[in-house]
Amino acid sequence: MTTKTIERSVGSASAASRHRIIVREANDRHGRFEISLADGSTLPASRAPMLAAARYLLGEGANPSAVVEMVHATRPDTVAAFGKIGSLAKLDVREDQTSEPRFCKWRPPPQDRR
C-alpha cells in the first residue's frame, strides 16, 4: 500500500464519520442555543449545544469515535468547535455563583435515570 493509498483511505473514513451541527442563539437568549442537524432536524435549545448534540447522536447509534463539528448559523464556513462524539457525550458544563463555567461528568436528569 502506498502513502497516497493510505491518505485516501484515512481521508474518506474521517469524512464519512463527521457530523455537523448548526447553532443559533435561541429567541429567549439567556445563553441558550438552538441546534440544527445536517438532515434539517432540530434538538431542544441548550446552554451546551455541542455536548447535547453528541449525546443525541450517540443515542441514535453514531460511532463514538466519529467527530461532531459545530458551526454558527451566521458563519457556516467556520468550524467553531469539534470533538469526538463519545468523549463529548460524557461531559456537561456546571456553573454556580461562586465559580466560572467548568466541564464535569454528565449525569442524566432524575426522570431519565434508571
JSON list of C-alpha atoms in Angstrom, two decimals, residues 5-114:
[
{"chain": "A", "resi": 5, "resn": "THR", "atom": "CA", "xyz": [-3.49, 4.99, -0.79]},
{"chain": "A", "resi": 6, "resn": "ILE", "atom": "CA", "xyz": [-3.21, 5.31, 2.99]},
{"chain": "A", "resi": 7, "resn": "GLU", "atom": "CA", "xyz": [-4.03, 9.03, 2.86]},
{"chain": "A", "resi": 8, "resn": "ARG", "atom": "CA", "xyz": [-7.09, 8.39, 0.69]},
{"chain": "A", "resi": 9, "resn": "SER", "atom": "CA", "xyz": [-8.35, 5.62, 2.98]},
{"chain": "A", "resi": 10, "resn": "VAL", "atom": "CA", "xyz": [-7.94, 7.71, 6.12]},
{"chain": "A", "resi": 11, "resn": "GLY", "atom": "CA", "xyz": [-9.39, 10.80, 4.46]},
{"chain": "A", "resi": 12, "resn": "SER", "atom": "CA", "xyz": [-12.53, 9.09, 3.23]},
{"chain": "A", "resi": 13, "resn": "ALA", "atom": "CA", "xyz": [-13.09, 7.33, 6.55]},
{"chain": "A", "resi": 14, "resn": "SER", "atom": "CA", "xyz": [-12.85, 10.58, 8.52]},
{"chain": "A", "resi": 15, "resn": "ALA", "atom": "CA", "xyz": [-15.14, 12.44, 6.12]},
{"chain": "A", "resi": 16, "resn": "ALA", "atom": "CA", "xyz": [-17.78, 9.72, 6.48]},
{"chain": "A", "resi": 17, "resn": "SER", "atom": "CA", "xyz": [-17.59, 9.82, 10.28]},
{"chain": "A", "resi": 18, "resn": "ARG", "atom": "CA", "xyz": [-18.18, 13.56, 10.70]},
{"chain": "A", "resi": 19, "resn": "HIS", "atom": "CA", "xyz": [-21.42, 15.11, 11.85]},
{"chain": "A", "resi": 20, "resn": "ARG", "atom": "CA", "xyz": [-22.12, 18.83, 11.60]},
{"chain": "A", "resi": 21, "resn": "ILE", "atom": "CA", "xyz": [-24.43, 20.82, 13.83]},
{"chain": "A", "resi": 22, "resn": "ILE", "atom": "CA", "xyz": [-25.51, 24.40, 13.23]},
{"chain": "A", "resi": 23, "resn": "VAL", "atom": "CA", "xyz": [-26.27, 26.56, 16.26]},
{"chain": "A", "resi": 24, "resn": "ARG", "atom": "CA", "xyz": [-28.01, 29.90, 16.59]},
{"chain": "A", "resi": 25, "resn": "GLU", "atom": "CA", "xyz": [-28.88, 31.87, 19.68]},
{"chain": "A", "resi": 26, "resn": "ALA", "atom": "CA", "xyz": [-32.36, 30.96, 20.92]},
{"chain": "A", "resi": 27, "resn": "ASN", "atom": "CA", "xyz": [-35.07, 33.62, 20.79]},
{"chain": "A", "resi": 28, "resn": "ASP", "atom": "CA", "xyz": [-35.25, 33.77, 24.59]},
{"chain": "A", "resi": 29, "resn": "ARG", "atom": "CA", "xyz": [-31.47, 34.33, 24.60]},
{"chain": "A", "resi": 30, "resn": "HIS", "atom": "CA", "xyz": [-30.31, 33.56, 28.17]},
{"chain": "A", "resi": 31, "resn": "GLY", "atom": "CA", "xyz": [-27.22, 31.78, 26.80]},
{"chain": "A", "resi": 32, "resn": "ARG", "atom": "CA", "xyz": [-29.21, 29.01, 25.10]},
{"chain": "A", "resi": 33, "resn": "PHE", "atom": "CA", "xyz": [-28.65, 27.87, 21.54]},
{"chain": "A", "resi": 34, "resn": "GLU", "atom": "CA", "xyz": [-30.99, 26.16, 19.08]},
{"chain": "A", "resi": 35, "resn": "ILE", "atom": "CA", "xyz": [-29.40, 23.11, 17.45]},
{"chain": "A", "resi": 36, "resn": "SER", "atom": "CA", "xyz": [-29.97, 22.00, 13.84]},
{"chain": "A", "resi": 37, "resn": "LEU", "atom": "CA", "xyz": [-28.58, 18.77, 12.43]},
{"chain": "A", "resi": 38, "resn": "ALA", "atom": "CA", "xyz": [-27.39, 18.29, 8.87]},
{"chain": "A", "resi": 39, "resn": "ASP", "atom": "CA", "xyz": [-30.61, 16.45, 7.95]},
{"chain": "A", "resi": 40, "resn": "GLY", "atom": "CA", "xyz": [-32.67, 19.52, 8.96]},
{"chain": "A", "resi": 41, "resn": "SER", "atom": "CA", "xyz": [-33.99, 18.11, 12.23]},
{"chain": "A", "resi": 42, "resn": "THR", "atom": "CA", "xyz": [-33.70, 20.17, 15.40]},
{"chain": "A", "resi": 43, "resn": "LEU", "atom": "CA", "xyz": [-32.91, 19.43, 19.03]},
{"chain": "A", "resi": 44, "resn": "PRO", "atom": "CA", "xyz": [-34.12, 21.33, 22.09]},
{"chain": "A", "resi": 45, "resn": "ALA", "atom": "CA", "xyz": [-32.20, 24.53, 22.87]},
{"chain": "A", "resi": 46, "resn": "SER", "atom": "CA", "xyz": [-29.23, 24.04, 25.17]},
{"chain": "A", "resi": 47, "resn": "ARG", "atom": "CA", "xyz": [-26.57, 26.03, 27.00]},
{"chain": "A", "resi": 48, "resn": "ALA", "atom": "CA", "xyz": [-24.05, 23.39, 25.83]},
{"chain": "A", "resi": 49, "resn": "PRO", "atom": "CA", "xyz": [-25.28, 22.55, 22.32]},
{"chain": "A", "resi": 50, "resn": "MET", "atom": "CA", "xyz": [-22.29, 20.51, 21.20]},
{"chain": "A", "resi": 51, "resn": "LEU", "atom": "CA", "xyz": [-22.47, 18.26, 24.26]},
{"chain": "A", "resi": 52, "resn": "ALA", "atom": "CA", "xyz": [-26.24, 17.84, 23.90]},
{"chain": "A", "resi": 53, "resn": "ALA", "atom": "CA", "xyz": [-25.86, 17.00, 20.19]},
{"chain": "A", "resi": 54, "resn": "ALA", "atom": "CA", "xyz": [-23.13, 14.45, 20.97]},
{"chain": "A", "resi": 55, "resn": "ARG", "atom": "CA", "xyz": [-25.41, 12.67, 23.47]},
{"chain": "A", "resi": 56, "resn": "TYR", "atom": "CA", "xyz": [-28.25, 12.67, 20.91]},
{"chain": "A", "resi": 57, "resn": "LEU", "atom": "CA", "xyz": [-26.03, 11.33, 18.11]},
{"chain": "A", "resi": 58, "resn": "LEU", "atom": "CA", "xyz": [-24.60, 8.63, 20.37]},
{"chain": "A", "resi": 59, "resn": "GLY", "atom": "CA", "xyz": [-28.14, 7.60, 21.33]},
{"chain": "A", "resi": 60, "resn": "GLU", "atom": "CA", "xyz": [-29.01, 7.36, 17.65]},
{"chain": "A", "resi": 61, "resn": "GLY", "atom": "CA", "xyz": [-26.18, 4.91, 17.09]},
{"chain": "A", "resi": 62, "resn": "ALA", "atom": "CA", "xyz": [-23.37, 7.18, 15.90]},
{"chain": "A", "resi": 63, "resn": "ASN", "atom": "CA", "xyz": [-19.84, 5.82, 16.23]},
{"chain": "A", "resi": 64, "resn": "PRO", "atom": "CA", "xyz": [-18.31, 7.18, 19.47]},
{"chain": "A", "resi": 65, "resn": "SER", "atom": "CA", "xyz": [-15.06, 7.80, 17.56]},
{"chain": "A", "resi": 66, "resn": "ALA", "atom": "CA", "xyz": [-16.83, 9.93, 14.94]},
{"chain": "A", "resi": 67, "resn": "VAL", "atom": "CA", "xyz": [-16.33, 13.69, 15.07]},
{"chain": "A", "resi": 68, "resn": "VAL", "atom": "CA", "xyz": [-19.03, 16.30, 15.59]},
{"chain": "A", "resi": 69, "resn": "GLU", "atom": "CA", "xyz": [-18.32, 19.83, 14.36]},
{"chain": "A", "resi": 70, "resn": "MET", "atom": "CA", "xyz": [-20.24, 22.89, 15.44]},
{"chain": "A", "resi": 71, "resn": "VAL", "atom": "CA", "xyz": [-20.75, 25.95, 13.25]},
{"chain": "A", "resi": 72, "resn": "HIS", "atom": "CA", "xyz": [-22.71, 29.10, 13.99]},
{"chain": "A", "resi": 73, "resn": "ALA", "atom": "CA", "xyz": [-25.57, 29.91, 11.60]},
{"chain": "A", "resi": 74, "resn": "THR", "atom": "CA", "xyz": [-24.05, 33.34, 10.98]},
{"chain": "A", "resi": 75, "resn": "ARG", "atom": "CA", "xyz": [-20.68, 31.81, 9.97]},
{"chain": "A", "resi": 76, "resn": "PRO", "atom": "CA", "xyz": [-21.41, 28.41, 8.39]},
{"chain": "A", "resi": 77, "resn": "ASP", "atom": "CA", "xyz": [-17.98, 28.15, 6.77]},
{"chain": "A", "resi": 78, "resn": "THR", "atom": "CA", "xyz": [-16.10, 28.38, 10.09]},
{"chain": "A", "resi": 79, "resn": "VAL", "atom": "CA", "xyz": [-15.94, 25.42, 12.45]},
{"chain": "A", "resi": 80, "resn": "ALA", "atom": "CA", "xyz": [-16.28, 26.92, 15.93]},
{"chain": "A", "resi": 81, "resn": "ALA", "atom": "CA", "xyz": [-15.55, 23.69, 17.83]},
{"chain": "A", "resi": 82, "resn": "PHE", "atom": "CA", "xyz": [-15.21, 19.96, 17.25]},
{"chain": "A", "resi": 83, "resn": "GLY", "atom": "CA", "xyz": [-14.55, 16.75, 19.14]},
{"chain": "A", "resi": 84, "resn": "LYS", "atom": "CA", "xyz": [-15.20, 13.03, 19.32]},
{"chain": "A", "resi": 85, "resn": "ILE", "atom": "CA", "xyz": [-18.83, 12.15, 20.00]},
{"chain": "A", "resi": 86, "resn": "GLY", "atom": "CA", "xyz": [-18.02, 9.59, 22.70]},
{"chain": "A", "resi": 87, "resn": "SER", "atom": "CA", "xyz": [-15.83, 11.99, 24.67]},
{"chain": "A", "resi": 88, "resn": "LEU", "atom": "CA", "xyz": [-18.21, 14.95, 24.38]},
{"chain": "A", "resi": 89, "resn": "ALA", "atom": "CA", "xyz": [-21.25, 12.89, 25.38]},
{"chain": "A", "resi": 90, "resn": "LYS", "atom": "CA", "xyz": [-19.66, 12.21, 28.78]},
{"chain": "A", "resi": 91, "resn": "LEU", "atom": "CA", "xyz": [-19.34, 15.91, 29.62]},
{"chain": "A", "resi": 92, "resn": "ASP", "atom": "CA", "xyz": [-21.58, 18.64, 30.97]},
{"chain": "A", "resi": 93, "resn": "VAL", "atom": "CA", "xyz": [-20.97, 22.25, 31.97]},
{"chain": "A", "resi": 94, "resn": "ARG", "atom": "CA", "xyz": [-21.60, 23.38, 35.53]},
{"chain": "A", "resi": 95, "resn": "GLU", "atom": "CA", "xyz": [-21.70, 26.91, 36.78]},
{"chain": "A", "resi": 96, "resn": "ASP", "atom": "CA", "xyz": [-22.68, 28.44, 40.09]},
{"chain": "A", "resi": 97, "resn": "GLN", "atom": "CA", "xyz": [-22.49, 31.83, 41.77]},
{"chain": "A", "resi": 98, "resn": "THR", "atom": "CA", "xyz": [-19.02, 31.19, 43.15]},
{"chain": "A", "resi": 99, "resn": "SER", "atom": "CA", "xyz": [-17.26, 29.75, 40.09]},
{"chain": "A", "resi": 100, "resn": "GLU", "atom": "CA", "xyz": [-16.95, 30.13, 36.36]},
{"chain": "A", "resi": 101, "resn": "PRO", "atom": "CA", "xyz": [-18.35, 27.55, 33.93]},
{"chain": "A", "resi": 102, "resn": "ARG", "atom": "CA", "xyz": [-16.39, 24.28, 34.02]},
{"chain": "A", "resi": 103, "resn": "PHE", "atom": "CA", "xyz": [-16.61, 20.82, 32.49]},
{"chain": "A", "resi": 104, "resn": "CYS", "atom": "CA", "xyz": [-17.81, 17.99, 34.69]},
{"chain": "A", "resi": 105, "resn": "LYS", "atom": "CA", "xyz": [-19.16, 14.45, 34.29]},
{"chain": "A", "resi": 106, "resn": "TRP", "atom": "CA", "xyz": [-22.62, 14.35, 32.70]},
{"chain": "A", "resi": 107, "resn": "ARG", "atom": "CA", "xyz": [-25.42, 12.82, 34.71]},
{"chain": "A", "resi": 108, "resn": "PRO", "atom": "CA", "xyz": [-28.87, 12.27, 33.23]},
{"chain": "A", "resi": 109, "resn": "PRO", "atom": "CA", "xyz": [-31.74, 14.26, 34.76]},
{"chain": "A", "resi": 110, "resn": "PRO", "atom": "CA", "xyz": [-33.53, 12.36, 37.58]},
{"chain": "A", "resi": 111, "resn": "GLN", "atom": "CA", "xyz": [-36.52, 11.41, 35.39]},
{"chain": "A", "resi": 112, "resn": "ASP", "atom": "CA", "xyz": [-34.13, 9.81, 32.85]},
{"chain": "A", "resi": 113, "resn": "ARG", "atom": "CA", "xyz": [-32.13, 7.76, 35.40]},
{"chain": "A", "resi": 114, "resn": "ARG", "atom": "CA", "xyz": [-32.92, 4.07, 35.60]}
]
